[in-house]
Tab-separated table of C-alpha atoms in Angstrom:
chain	number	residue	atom	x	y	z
U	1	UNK	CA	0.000	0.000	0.000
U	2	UNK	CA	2.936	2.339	0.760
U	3	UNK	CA	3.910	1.984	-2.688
U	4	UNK	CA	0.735	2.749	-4.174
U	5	UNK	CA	0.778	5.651	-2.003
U	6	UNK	CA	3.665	7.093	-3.167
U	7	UNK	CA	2.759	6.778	-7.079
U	8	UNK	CA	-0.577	8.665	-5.964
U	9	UNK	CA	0.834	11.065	-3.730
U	10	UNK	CA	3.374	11.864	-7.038
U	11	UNK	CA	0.778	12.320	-9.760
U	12	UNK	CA	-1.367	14.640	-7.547
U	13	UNK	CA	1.638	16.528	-7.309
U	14	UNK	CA	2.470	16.553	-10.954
U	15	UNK	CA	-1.067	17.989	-11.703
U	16	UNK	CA	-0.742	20.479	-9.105
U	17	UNK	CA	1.815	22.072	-10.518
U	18	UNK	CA	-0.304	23.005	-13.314
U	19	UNK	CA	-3.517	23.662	-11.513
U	20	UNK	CA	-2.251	24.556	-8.512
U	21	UNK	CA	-5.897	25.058	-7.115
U	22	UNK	CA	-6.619	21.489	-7.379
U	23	UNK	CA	-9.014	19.895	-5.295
U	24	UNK	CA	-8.606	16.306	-5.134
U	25	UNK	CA	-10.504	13.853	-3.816
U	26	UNK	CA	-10.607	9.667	-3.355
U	27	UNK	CA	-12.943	6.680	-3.198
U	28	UNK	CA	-12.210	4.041	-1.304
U	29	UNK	CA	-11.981	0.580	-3.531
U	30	UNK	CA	-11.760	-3.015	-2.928
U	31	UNK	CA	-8.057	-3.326	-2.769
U	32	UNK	CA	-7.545	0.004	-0.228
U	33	UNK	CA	-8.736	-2.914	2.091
U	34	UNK	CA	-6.184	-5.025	1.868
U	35	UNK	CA	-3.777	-4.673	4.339
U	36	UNK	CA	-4.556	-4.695	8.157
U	37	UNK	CA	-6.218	-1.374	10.033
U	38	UNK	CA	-2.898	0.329	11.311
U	39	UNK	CA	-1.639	0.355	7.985
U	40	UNK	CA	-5.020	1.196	6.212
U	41	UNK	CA	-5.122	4.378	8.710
U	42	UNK	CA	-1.366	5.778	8.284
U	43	UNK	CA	-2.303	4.910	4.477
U	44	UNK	CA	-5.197	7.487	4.579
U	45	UNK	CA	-3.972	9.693	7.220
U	46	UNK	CA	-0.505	10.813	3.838
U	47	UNK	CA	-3.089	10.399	1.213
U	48	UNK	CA	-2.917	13.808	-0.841
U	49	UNK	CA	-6.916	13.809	-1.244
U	50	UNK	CA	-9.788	14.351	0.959
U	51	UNK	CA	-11.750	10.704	0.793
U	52	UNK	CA	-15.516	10.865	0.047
U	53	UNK	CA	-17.050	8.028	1.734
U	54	UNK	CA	-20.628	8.069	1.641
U	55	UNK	CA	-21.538	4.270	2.522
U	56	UNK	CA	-19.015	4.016	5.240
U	57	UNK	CA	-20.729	3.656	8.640
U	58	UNK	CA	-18.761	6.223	10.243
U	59	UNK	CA	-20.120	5.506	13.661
U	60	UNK	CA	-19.067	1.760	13.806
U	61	UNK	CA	-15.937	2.346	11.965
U	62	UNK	CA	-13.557	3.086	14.825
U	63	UNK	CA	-10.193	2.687	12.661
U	64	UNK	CA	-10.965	6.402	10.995
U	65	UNK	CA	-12.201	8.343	13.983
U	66	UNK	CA	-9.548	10.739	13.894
U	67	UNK	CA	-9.414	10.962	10.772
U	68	UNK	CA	-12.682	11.851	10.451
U	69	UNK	CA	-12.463	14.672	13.130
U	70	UNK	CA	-9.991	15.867	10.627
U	71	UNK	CA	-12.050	16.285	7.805
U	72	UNK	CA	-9.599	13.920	6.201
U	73	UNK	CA	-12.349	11.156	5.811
U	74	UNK	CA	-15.797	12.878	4.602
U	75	UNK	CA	-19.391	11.887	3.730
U	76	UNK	CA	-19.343	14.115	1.006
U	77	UNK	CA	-18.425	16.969	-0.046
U	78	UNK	CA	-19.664	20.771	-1.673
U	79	UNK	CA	-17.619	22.119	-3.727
U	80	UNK	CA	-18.191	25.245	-5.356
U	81	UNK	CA	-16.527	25.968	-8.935
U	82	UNK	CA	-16.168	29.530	-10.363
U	83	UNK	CA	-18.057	30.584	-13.963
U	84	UNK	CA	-15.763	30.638	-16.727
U	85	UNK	CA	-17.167	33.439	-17.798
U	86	UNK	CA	-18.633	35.227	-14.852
U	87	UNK	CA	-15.753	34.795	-12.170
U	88	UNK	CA	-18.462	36.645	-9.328
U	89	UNK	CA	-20.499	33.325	-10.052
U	90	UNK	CA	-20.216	30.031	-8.366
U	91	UNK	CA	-21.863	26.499	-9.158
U	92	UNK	CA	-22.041	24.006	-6.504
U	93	UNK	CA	-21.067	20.585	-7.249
U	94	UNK	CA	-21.910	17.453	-5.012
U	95	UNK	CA	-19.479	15.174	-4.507
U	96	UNK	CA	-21.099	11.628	-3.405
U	97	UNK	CA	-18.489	8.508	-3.555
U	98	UNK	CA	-19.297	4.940	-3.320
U	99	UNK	CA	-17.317	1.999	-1.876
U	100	UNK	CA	-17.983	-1.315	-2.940
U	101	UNK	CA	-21.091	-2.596	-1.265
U	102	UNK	CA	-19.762	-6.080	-1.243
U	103	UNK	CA	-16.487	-4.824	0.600
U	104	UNK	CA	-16.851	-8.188	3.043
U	105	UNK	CA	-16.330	-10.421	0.125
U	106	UNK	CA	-12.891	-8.729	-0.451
U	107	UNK	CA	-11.694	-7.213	3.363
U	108	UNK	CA	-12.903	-10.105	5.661
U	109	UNK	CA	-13.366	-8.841	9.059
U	110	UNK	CA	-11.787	-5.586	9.967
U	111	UNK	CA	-13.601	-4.864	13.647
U	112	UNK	CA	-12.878	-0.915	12.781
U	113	UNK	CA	-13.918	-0.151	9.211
U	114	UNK	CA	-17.671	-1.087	8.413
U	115	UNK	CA	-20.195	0.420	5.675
U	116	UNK	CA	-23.624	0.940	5.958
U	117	UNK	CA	-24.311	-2.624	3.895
U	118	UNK	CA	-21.397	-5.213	3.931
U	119	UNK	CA	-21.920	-7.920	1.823
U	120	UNK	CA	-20.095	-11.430	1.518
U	121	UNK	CA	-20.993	-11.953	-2.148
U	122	UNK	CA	-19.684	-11.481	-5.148
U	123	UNK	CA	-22.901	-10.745	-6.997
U	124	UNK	CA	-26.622	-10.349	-6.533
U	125	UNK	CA	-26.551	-8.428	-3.335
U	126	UNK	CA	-28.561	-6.108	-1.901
U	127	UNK	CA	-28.217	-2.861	-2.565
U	128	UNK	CA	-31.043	-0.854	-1.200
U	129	UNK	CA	-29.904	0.467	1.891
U	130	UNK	CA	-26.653	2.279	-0.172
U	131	UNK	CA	-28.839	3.527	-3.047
U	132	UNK	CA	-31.645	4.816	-0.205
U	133	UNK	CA	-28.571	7.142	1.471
U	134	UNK	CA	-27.397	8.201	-2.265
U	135	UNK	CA	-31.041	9.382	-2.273
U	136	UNK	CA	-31.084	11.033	0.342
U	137	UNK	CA	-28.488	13.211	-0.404
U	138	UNK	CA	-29.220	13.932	-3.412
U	139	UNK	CA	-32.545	15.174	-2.656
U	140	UNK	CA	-31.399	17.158	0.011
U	141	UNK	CA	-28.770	18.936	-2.051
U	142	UNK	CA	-31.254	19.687	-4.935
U	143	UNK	CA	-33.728	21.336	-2.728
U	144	UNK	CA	-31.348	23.692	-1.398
U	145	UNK	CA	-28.989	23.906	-5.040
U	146	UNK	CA	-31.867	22.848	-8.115
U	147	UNK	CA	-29.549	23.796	-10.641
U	148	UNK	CA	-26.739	22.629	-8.620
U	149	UNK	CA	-24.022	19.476	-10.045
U	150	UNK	CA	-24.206	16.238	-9.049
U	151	UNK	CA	-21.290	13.964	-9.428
U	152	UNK	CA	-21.459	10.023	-8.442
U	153	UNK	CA	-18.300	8.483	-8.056
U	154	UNK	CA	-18.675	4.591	-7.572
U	155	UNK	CA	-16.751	1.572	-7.037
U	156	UNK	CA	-19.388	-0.711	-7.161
U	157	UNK	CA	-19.543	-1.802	-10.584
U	158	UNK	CA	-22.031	-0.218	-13.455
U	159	UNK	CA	-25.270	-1.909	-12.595
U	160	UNK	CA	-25.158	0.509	-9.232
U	161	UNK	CA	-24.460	3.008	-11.323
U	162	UNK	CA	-27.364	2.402	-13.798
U	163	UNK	CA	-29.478	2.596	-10.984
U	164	UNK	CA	-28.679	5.761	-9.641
U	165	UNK	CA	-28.924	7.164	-13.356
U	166	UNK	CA	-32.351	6.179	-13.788
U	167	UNK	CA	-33.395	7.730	-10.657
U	168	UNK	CA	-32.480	10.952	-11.841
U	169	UNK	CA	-30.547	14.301	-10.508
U	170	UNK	CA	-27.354	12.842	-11.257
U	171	UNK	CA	-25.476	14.464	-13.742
U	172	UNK	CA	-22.295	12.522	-14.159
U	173	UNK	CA	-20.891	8.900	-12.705
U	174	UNK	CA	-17.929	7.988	-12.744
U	175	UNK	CA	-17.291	3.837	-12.431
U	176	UNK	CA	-15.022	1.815	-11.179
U	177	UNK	CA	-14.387	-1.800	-9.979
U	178	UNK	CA	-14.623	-3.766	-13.352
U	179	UNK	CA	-11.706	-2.165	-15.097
U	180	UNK	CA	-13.719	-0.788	-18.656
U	181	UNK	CA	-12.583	1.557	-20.669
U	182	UNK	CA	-16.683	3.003	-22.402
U	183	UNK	CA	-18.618	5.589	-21.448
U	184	UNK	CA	-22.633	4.135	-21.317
U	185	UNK	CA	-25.731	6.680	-20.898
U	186	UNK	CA	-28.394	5.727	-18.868
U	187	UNK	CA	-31.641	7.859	-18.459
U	188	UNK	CA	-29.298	11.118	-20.017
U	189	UNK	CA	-26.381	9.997	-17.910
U	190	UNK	CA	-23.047	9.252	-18.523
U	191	UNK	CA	-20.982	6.831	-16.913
U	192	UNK	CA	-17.773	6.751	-17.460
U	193	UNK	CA	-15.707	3.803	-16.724
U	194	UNK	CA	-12.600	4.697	-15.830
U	195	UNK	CA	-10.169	1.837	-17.071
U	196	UNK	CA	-7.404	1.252	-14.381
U	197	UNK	CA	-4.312	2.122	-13.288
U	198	UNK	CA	-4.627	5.756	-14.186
U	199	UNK	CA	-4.644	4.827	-17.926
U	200	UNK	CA	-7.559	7.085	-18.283
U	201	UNK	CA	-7.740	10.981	-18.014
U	202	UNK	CA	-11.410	12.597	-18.337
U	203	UNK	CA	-12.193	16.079	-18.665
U	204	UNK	CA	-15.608	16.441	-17.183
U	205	UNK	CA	-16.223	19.942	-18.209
């Protein structure tokens, strides 16, 4: 995990030194698991990104307390992007990211890092509870934004997605987990698959 680390840690910084506003941010995926909690944690803790972790049940998931109380680890997140054209204009985008919701099927048991729906499978799970809390939030940040951006980042695999889409209000996924490189659209949506090992750069503008 170090190593991974400090390949991500080193592309962040070659992009910041072009955009040197950058706000980056990371979704926890199957293999971020791997390793045991201590290492997990001091993982996260030098990670160059705020981590969006919407499905993580951040009350039974001891391992990140701190580093929620940090901001480091966050439910979501608001950001809010300046007009090209009008730079006293600002468009809030919500950030909402997705961890696999079969995470037990790859971690095992990790007594400090649980989500909100943990399943042992490796297909035909339930999904309900996760896409009920997607929901949720997205509802909640349309009343108060309804021209506001939605962004779904998910590393669940493209059925979640799909769903999401054809609820509406989301206005661009991004998927992970089965390694595609296609963009599909689903109800107006596009998901983007986004390949692996940073073989794929999208401009979502």
């Amino acid at each position: 995990m170090y190593f991974q680390l400090d390949i991500y840690n080193k592309f962040i910084e070659e992009i910041k030194k072009k955009f040197s506003n950058l706000k980056s941010l990371f979704v926890i995926g199957n293999h971020e698991l791997d390793a045991e909690e201590k290492t997990i944690h001091d993982t996260f803790s030098k990670l160059d990104s705020q981590i969006i972790a919407t499905n993580l049940d951040f009350d039974n998931s001891s391992a990140f307390k701190d580093l929620k109380d940090e901001d480091k680890i966050v439910k979501l997140r608001v950001d809010y992007v300046k007009d090209d054209k009008d730079e006293t204009k600002f468009h809030p985008v919500l950030n909402i990211g997705i961890s696999p919701i079969n995470m037990a099927f790859y971690q095992g048991y990790q007594e400090g890092i649980n989500f909100i729906e943990n399943a042992k499978t490796s297909s035909n799970f339930d999904t309900s509870k996760t896409f009920r809390e997607v929901q949720k939030e997205v509802k909640a940040f349309k009343e108060r934004y309804p021209n506001g951006v939605v962004i779904l980042t998910s590393h669940t695999g493209v059925g979640f997605a799909s769903k999401c889409a054809q609820a509406g209000n989301i206005d661009l996924i991004f998927d992970a987990h089965e390694h595609k490189d296609e963009t599909n659209f689903v109800n107006n949506t596009p998901i983007v698959s986004l390949s692996m090992d940073f073989q794929k750069l999208v401009n979502a503008k």
